[in-house]
CSV table of C-alpha atoms in Angstrom, one decimal:
chain,number,residue,atom,x,y,z
A,87,MET,CA,-56.4,51.6,-42.7
A,88,GLU,CA,-53.5,54.0,-40.7
A,89,ILE,CA,-53.4,57.2,-42.2
A,90,VAL,CA,-52.4,59.4,-39.0
A,91,PHE,CA,-48.9,60.6,-39.1
A,92,GLY,CA,-47.2,60.9,-36.6
A,93,THR,CA,-46.8,64.7,-34.8
A,94,GLY,CA,-43.9,66.9,-35.7
A,95,LEU,CA,-43.7,65.2,-38.5
A,96,SER,CA,-44.5,68.1,-41.0
A,97,GLN,CA,-42.2,70.0,-39.8
A,98,ALA,CA,-39.4,67.6,-38.7
A,99,ILE,CA,-39.3,66.8,-42.8
A,100,GLU,CA,-38.7,70.6,-43.0
A,101,GLU,CA,-36.0,71.3,-40.5
A,102,ILE,CA,-34.4,68.1,-42.4
A,103,TYR,CA,-35.0,69.2,-45.6
A,104,ALA,CA,-33.1,72.4,-45.0
A,105,GLN,CA,-30.1,70.4,-42.3
A,106,MET,CA,-30.1,68.3,-46.1
A,107,LYS,CA,-29.9,71.6,-48.1
A,108,LYS,CA,-27.2,73.2,-45.5
A,109,THR,CA,-24.6,69.8,-45.7
A,110,VAL,CA,-25.3,69.5,-49.7
A,111,SER,CA,-24.4,72.9,-50.2
A,112,PHE,CA,-21.0,72.4,-47.7
A,113,ALA,CA,-20.2,69.2,-49.7
A,114,GLY,CA,-20.0,71.1,-53.2
A,115,GLU,CA,-18.5,73.7,-51.1
A,116,THR,CA,-15.6,70.9,-49.8
A,117,VAL,CA,-14.9,69.8,-53.3
A,118,ARG,CA,-14.2,73.2,-54.6
A,119,GLU,CA,-11.5,73.7,-51.7
A,120,THR,CA,-9.8,70.6,-52.5
A,121,GLN,CA,-9.9,71.2,-55.9
A,122,SER,CA,-8.4,74.9,-55.3
A,123,LEU,CA,-6.0,73.7,-52.6
A,124,TYR,CA,-4.7,71.5,-55.4
A,125,SER,CA,-4.4,74.6,-57.9
A,126,GLN,CA,-2.0,75.7,-54.7
A,127,ALA,CA,-0.1,73.2,-54.4
A,128,GLU,CA,0.8,72.2,-57.6
A,129,LYS,CA,1.4,76.0,-58.6
A,130,LEU,CA,3.8,76.1,-55.5
A,131,GLY,CA,5.7,73.0,-57.1
A,132,GLU,CA,6.2,75.0,-60.3
A,133,HIS,CA,7.7,77.6,-58.7
A,134,PHE,CA,10.1,75.4,-56.3
A,135,ARG,CA,11.2,73.2,-59.8
A,136,SER,CA,11.7,76.8,-62.0
A,137,ARG,CA,14.1,78.1,-58.5
A,138,ARG,CA,16.0,74.6,-58.9
A,139,THR,CA,16.5,75.0,-62.6
A,140,SER,CA,17.6,78.8,-62.4
A,141,VAL,CA,20.1,77.6,-59.4
A,142,VAL,CA,21.4,74.4,-61.4
A,143,ASN,CA,21.8,77.3,-64.5
A,144,MET,CA,23.7,79.1,-62.4
A,145,VAL,CA,25.8,76.6,-61.2
A,146,ASN,CA,26.5,74.5,-65.1
A,147,THR,CA,27.6,78.9,-65.6
A,148,CYS,CA,29.9,79.0,-62.4
A,149,ARG,CA,31.3,75.3,-63.8
A,150,GLU,CA,32.0,76.5,-67.0
A,151,LYS,CA,33.4,80.1,-66.1
A,152,LEU,CA,35.7,78.4,-63.2
A,153,ILE,CA,37.6,76.4,-66.2
A,154,SER,CA,38.3,79.7,-68.2
A,155,VAL,CA,39.5,81.7,-64.9
A,156,ASN,CA,41.6,78.7,-63.6
A,157,ASN,CA,43.4,78.5,-67.2
A,158,ILE,CA,43.5,82.6,-67.2
A,159,LEU,CA,45.2,82.6,-63.6
A,160,GLU,CA,47.8,79.4,-65.0
A,161,PHE,CA,48.9,81.1,-68.1
A,162,GLY,CA,47.9,84.8,-68.0
A,163,GLN,CA,49.6,87.3,-66.5
A,164,GLU,CA,47.6,90.6,-66.3
A,165,ARG,CA,44.8,91.1,-63.6
A,166,LYS,CA,45.8,88.5,-60.7
A,167,GLU,CA,44.5,90.2,-58.3
A,168,TYR,CA,41.2,90.3,-59.9
A,169,TRP,CA,40.7,87.0,-61.1
A,170,THR,CA,41.9,85.4,-58.0
A,171,GLY,CA,39.1,87.7,-56.5
A,172,VAL,CA,36.4,86.0,-59.2
A,173,LYS,CA,37.9,82.4,-58.3
A,174,GLU,CA,36.9,82.8,-54.7
A,175,ARG,CA,33.5,84.2,-55.2
A,176,THR,CA,32.6,81.0,-58.1
A,177,GLU,CA,34.0,78.7,-55.3
A,178,LYS,CA,32.0,80.3,-52.5
A,179,PHE,CA,29.0,80.3,-54.9
A,180,LEU,CA,29.4,76.7,-56.3
A,181,VAL,CA,29.1,75.6,-52.2
A,182,GLU,CA,26.5,77.4,-51.1
A,183,ALA,CA,24.4,76.1,-54.2
A,184,GLU,CA,25.5,72.5,-53.5
A,185,LYS,CA,24.2,72.9,-49.7
A,186,TYR,CA,21.2,74.3,-51.0
A,187,LEU,CA,19.7,71.7,-54.6
A,188,PRO,CA,19.5,69.0,-51.9
A,189,ILE,CA,17.7,70.6,-50.0
A,190,ILE,CA,15.1,72.2,-52.7
A,191,ASP,CA,15.5,68.3,-54.3
A,192,LYS,CA,13.7,66.9,-51.0
A,193,VAL,CA,11.0,70.3,-50.9
A,194,CYS,CA,10.2,69.2,-55.3
A,195,ALA,CA,10.0,65.2,-54.2
A,196,ILE,CA,7.7,66.3,-51.4
A,197,LEU,CA,5.8,68.5,-53.2
A,198,SER,CA,4.9,65.8,-55.6
A,199,LYS,CA,4.6,63.5,-54.2
A,200,GLU,CA,1.8,65.3,-53.2
A,201,CYS,CA,0.4,66.9,-55.4
A,202,GLU,CA,-0.1,63.6,-57.3
A,203,ARG,CA,-2.1,62.3,-53.4
A,204,LEU,CA,-4.0,65.5,-53.5
A,205,ASN,CA,-5.3,64.7,-57.7
A,206,GLU,CA,-6.1,61.3,-56.7
A,207,LEU,CA,-8.5,63.1,-53.2
A,208,LYS,CA,-9.3,65.3,-55.2
A,209,ALA,CA,-11.3,62.5,-58.4
A,210,SER,CA,-11.9,60.8,-54.6
A,211,SER,CA,-14.2,64.0,-53.0
A,212,ALA,CA,-15.5,64.9,-56.1
A,213,ARG,CA,-17.3,61.1,-57.0
A,214,LYS,CA,-18.0,60.6,-53.4
A,215,THR,CA,-19.4,64.1,-52.7
A,216,GLU,CA,-21.8,63.6,-56.4
A,217,GLU,CA,-22.8,59.7,-54.8
A,218,PHE,CA,-23.9,61.4,-51.0
A,219,ILE,CA,-25.5,64.3,-53.0
A,220,SER,CA,-27.7,62.2,-55.7
A,221,ILE,CA,-28.6,60.1,-53.0
A,222,ALA,CA,-28.9,63.0,-50.6
A,223,GLU,CA,-31.5,64.3,-53.5
A,224,VAL,CA,-33.6,60.8,-53.7
A,225,GLY,CA,-34.3,60.8,-50.0
A,226,VAL,CA,-35.4,64.6,-49.4
A,227,LYS,CA,-37.6,64.0,-52.9
A,228,GLY,CA,-39.3,61.0,-51.0
A,229,LEU,CA,-39.6,62.5,-47.6
A,230,LEU,CA,-41.3,66.4,-49.6
A,231,LYS,CA,-43.5,63.7,-50.8
A,232,VAL,CA,-44.4,62.5,-47.3
A,233,LYS,CA,-44.4,66.0,-46.4
A,234,ASP,CA,-47.1,66.9,-48.9
A,235,ALA,CA,-49.2,63.7,-48.0
A,236,VAL,CA,-49.1,64.8,-44.2
A,237,ASP,CA,-50.2,68.4,-45.2
A,238,CYS,CA,-52.8,66.8,-47.4
A,239,TYR,CA,-54.3,65.0,-44.4
A,240,ALA,CA,-53.7,67.6,-42.1
A,241,ARG,CA,-55.9,70.0,-44.7
A,242,ILE,CA,-58.5,67.6,-44.3
A,243,PRO,CA,-59.4,66.2,-40.7
A,244,SER,CA,-62.0,63.6,-40.9
A,245,LEU,CA,-59.5,62.1,-43.1
A,246,GLY,CA,-56.7,62.1,-41.3
A,247,GLU,CA,-58.7,60.9,-37.9
A,248,VAL,CA,-59.7,58.1,-39.8
A,249,LYS,CA,-58.1,54.6,-38.4
B,263,MET,CA,-13.4,71.0,-44.0
B,264,ALA,CA,-13.6,67.7,-42.4
B,265,GLY,CA,-16.9,67.0,-39.9
B,266,GLY,CA,-19.4,68.8,-42.2
B,267,LEU,CA,-21.2,66.1,-44.1
B,268,THR,CA,-21.2,63.5,-40.9
B,269,SER,CA,-22.1,66.3,-38.5
B,270,GLY,CA,-25.8,67.2,-41.0
B,271,VAL,CA,-26.2,63.4,-41.1
B,272,ASP,CA,-25.9,64.0,-37.4
B,273,ASN,CA,-28.6,66.5,-37.3
B,274,ILE,CA,-31.0,64.8,-39.3
B,275,ILE,CA,-30.7,61.6,-37.5
B,276,ARG,CA,-31.2,63.9,-34.2
B,277,ILE,CA,-34.3,65.6,-35.9
B,278,LYS,CA,-36.1,62.3,-36.9
B,279,LYS,CA,-35.6,61.0,-33.6
B,280,GLY,CA,-37.8,64.0,-32.1
B,281,THR,CA,-40.4,63.1,-34.0
B,282,ASP,CA,-43.3,59.9,-34.4
B,283,TRP,CA,-42.9,58.2,-37.5
B,284,LYS,CA,-45.0,55.8,-39.3
B,285,ASP,CA,-43.0,52.6,-39.3
B,286,GLY,CA,-42.5,51.8,-42.7
B,287,VAL,CA,-41.8,55.6,-43.7
B,288,SER,CA,-39.3,55.6,-40.8
B,289,LYS,CA,-37.4,51.9,-42.2
B,290,SER,CA,-36.9,53.2,-45.4
B,291,TYR,CA,-36.1,56.6,-44.0
B,292,ASP,CA,-33.7,54.8,-41.5
B,293,LEU,CA,-32.1,53.0,-44.2
B,294,TRP,CA,-31.5,56.2,-46.6
B,295,LEU,CA,-30.2,58.1,-43.2
B,296,GLU,CA,-27.8,54.7,-43.0
B,297,ASP,CA,-26.4,54.9,-46.6
B,298,ILE,CA,-26.1,58.6,-46.5
B,299,GLY,CA,-24.4,58.3,-43.2
B,300,TYR,CA,-21.8,56.0,-44.7
B,301,LEU,CA,-21.0,58.2,-48.0
B,302,ALA,CA,-20.2,61.3,-45.1
B,303,GLU,CA,-18.0,59.0,-43.4
B,304,GLN,CA,-16.2,58.3,-46.9
B,305,ALA,CA,-16.0,61.5,-48.1
B,306,GLU,CA,-14.8,62.5,-44.6
B,307,THR,CA,-12.5,60.1,-44.9
B,308,VAL,CA,-11.0,61.9,-48.3
B,309,PHE,CA,-11.1,64.8,-47.0
B,310,ALA,CA,-9.1,64.3,-44.1
B,311,GLU,CA,-6.7,63.1,-46.3
B,312,THR,CA,-6.5,66.1,-48.0
B,313,GLU,CA,-5.5,68.1,-45.1
B,314,ALA,CA,-3.1,65.6,-44.0
B,315,SER,CA,-1.5,66.4,-47.2
B,316,ILE,CA,-2.0,70.3,-46.7
B,317,LYS,CA,-0.5,70.5,-43.5
B,318,GLU,CA,2.8,68.6,-45.0
B,319,ILE,CA,2.7,70.7,-48.1
B,320,ARG,CA,2.1,74.1,-45.5
B,321,SER,CA,4.6,72.4,-43.0
B,322,LEU,CA,7.6,72.9,-46.0
B,323,PRO,CA,10.1,75.4,-45.2
B,324,ALA,CA,9.2,77.5,-48.2
B,325,ALA,CA,10.0,81.1,-46.6
B,326,GLU,CA,13.3,79.5,-45.9
B,327,LEU,CA,14.3,78.3,-49.2
B,328,GLU,CA,13.2,81.6,-51.2
B,329,ALA,CA,15.4,83.6,-48.1
B,330,GLU,CA,18.2,81.4,-49.2
B,331,TYR,CA,16.8,81.3,-52.8
B,332,ASP,CA,17.2,85.4,-53.0
B,333,ARG,CA,21.0,85.0,-50.8
B,334,LEU,CA,22.4,82.7,-54.3
B,335,VAL,CA,20.9,85.3,-56.7
B,336,ARG,CA,22.9,87.8,-54.4
B,337,LEU,CA,26.0,85.9,-54.3
B,338,TYR,CA,26.2,85.0,-58.4
B,339,ALA,CA,26.2,88.2,-59.4
B,340,GLU,CA,28.7,89.1,-56.9
B,341,VAL,CA,31.1,86.6,-58.7
B,342,GLY,CA,31.5,89.4,-60.9
B,343,PHE,CA,32.3,87.8,-64.6
């Protein structure tokens, strides 16, 4: 009949328990952090999509107005200088906006892809961490039972010494 | 954020190694350690992928785009329709 456990087992189990508690809490924090990062990335994507919409609206307005300005310059006689200035500034805006749109399109596409990826990762990290925590809990419960037994034997030296 | 789970499990393995265990108990906890070690590695892989994704997002020229947007808004206002 062997009931003697090795030396320092009770203390080691306490240390393992403390370490596991720390690790499980870290896992929970990491999952929360992943979720928060995903929310931030999603907000950034929304922000840039709204910037893009705003620029597209300005471009559309400018294109429409440019048609009117060209008509005024072609058929009207008054304030030619003023309308020429408007035409030049409108065209300048359109040139600059057309440089900006492909860049923001690319950024929006990257953000959209990354958000999709982060969304999958968010679910996956929550699932894997939950699994980790549940397996960890089972082991820790078992360890605490072993510790109880060890402590119990330690309190009854005559039994602990039996071999 | 990656590295915390596996190093936690490594610490547990280290604590366990430094202690004498009764054989049956030791074997059962070795299996448990293998299981949580495997799960920790899997979770770490996911965390590492998350970090890579965040790095990609942080490398986007967000500040430059904002400055360019402000410039376009000024140009638009200057058109003077």
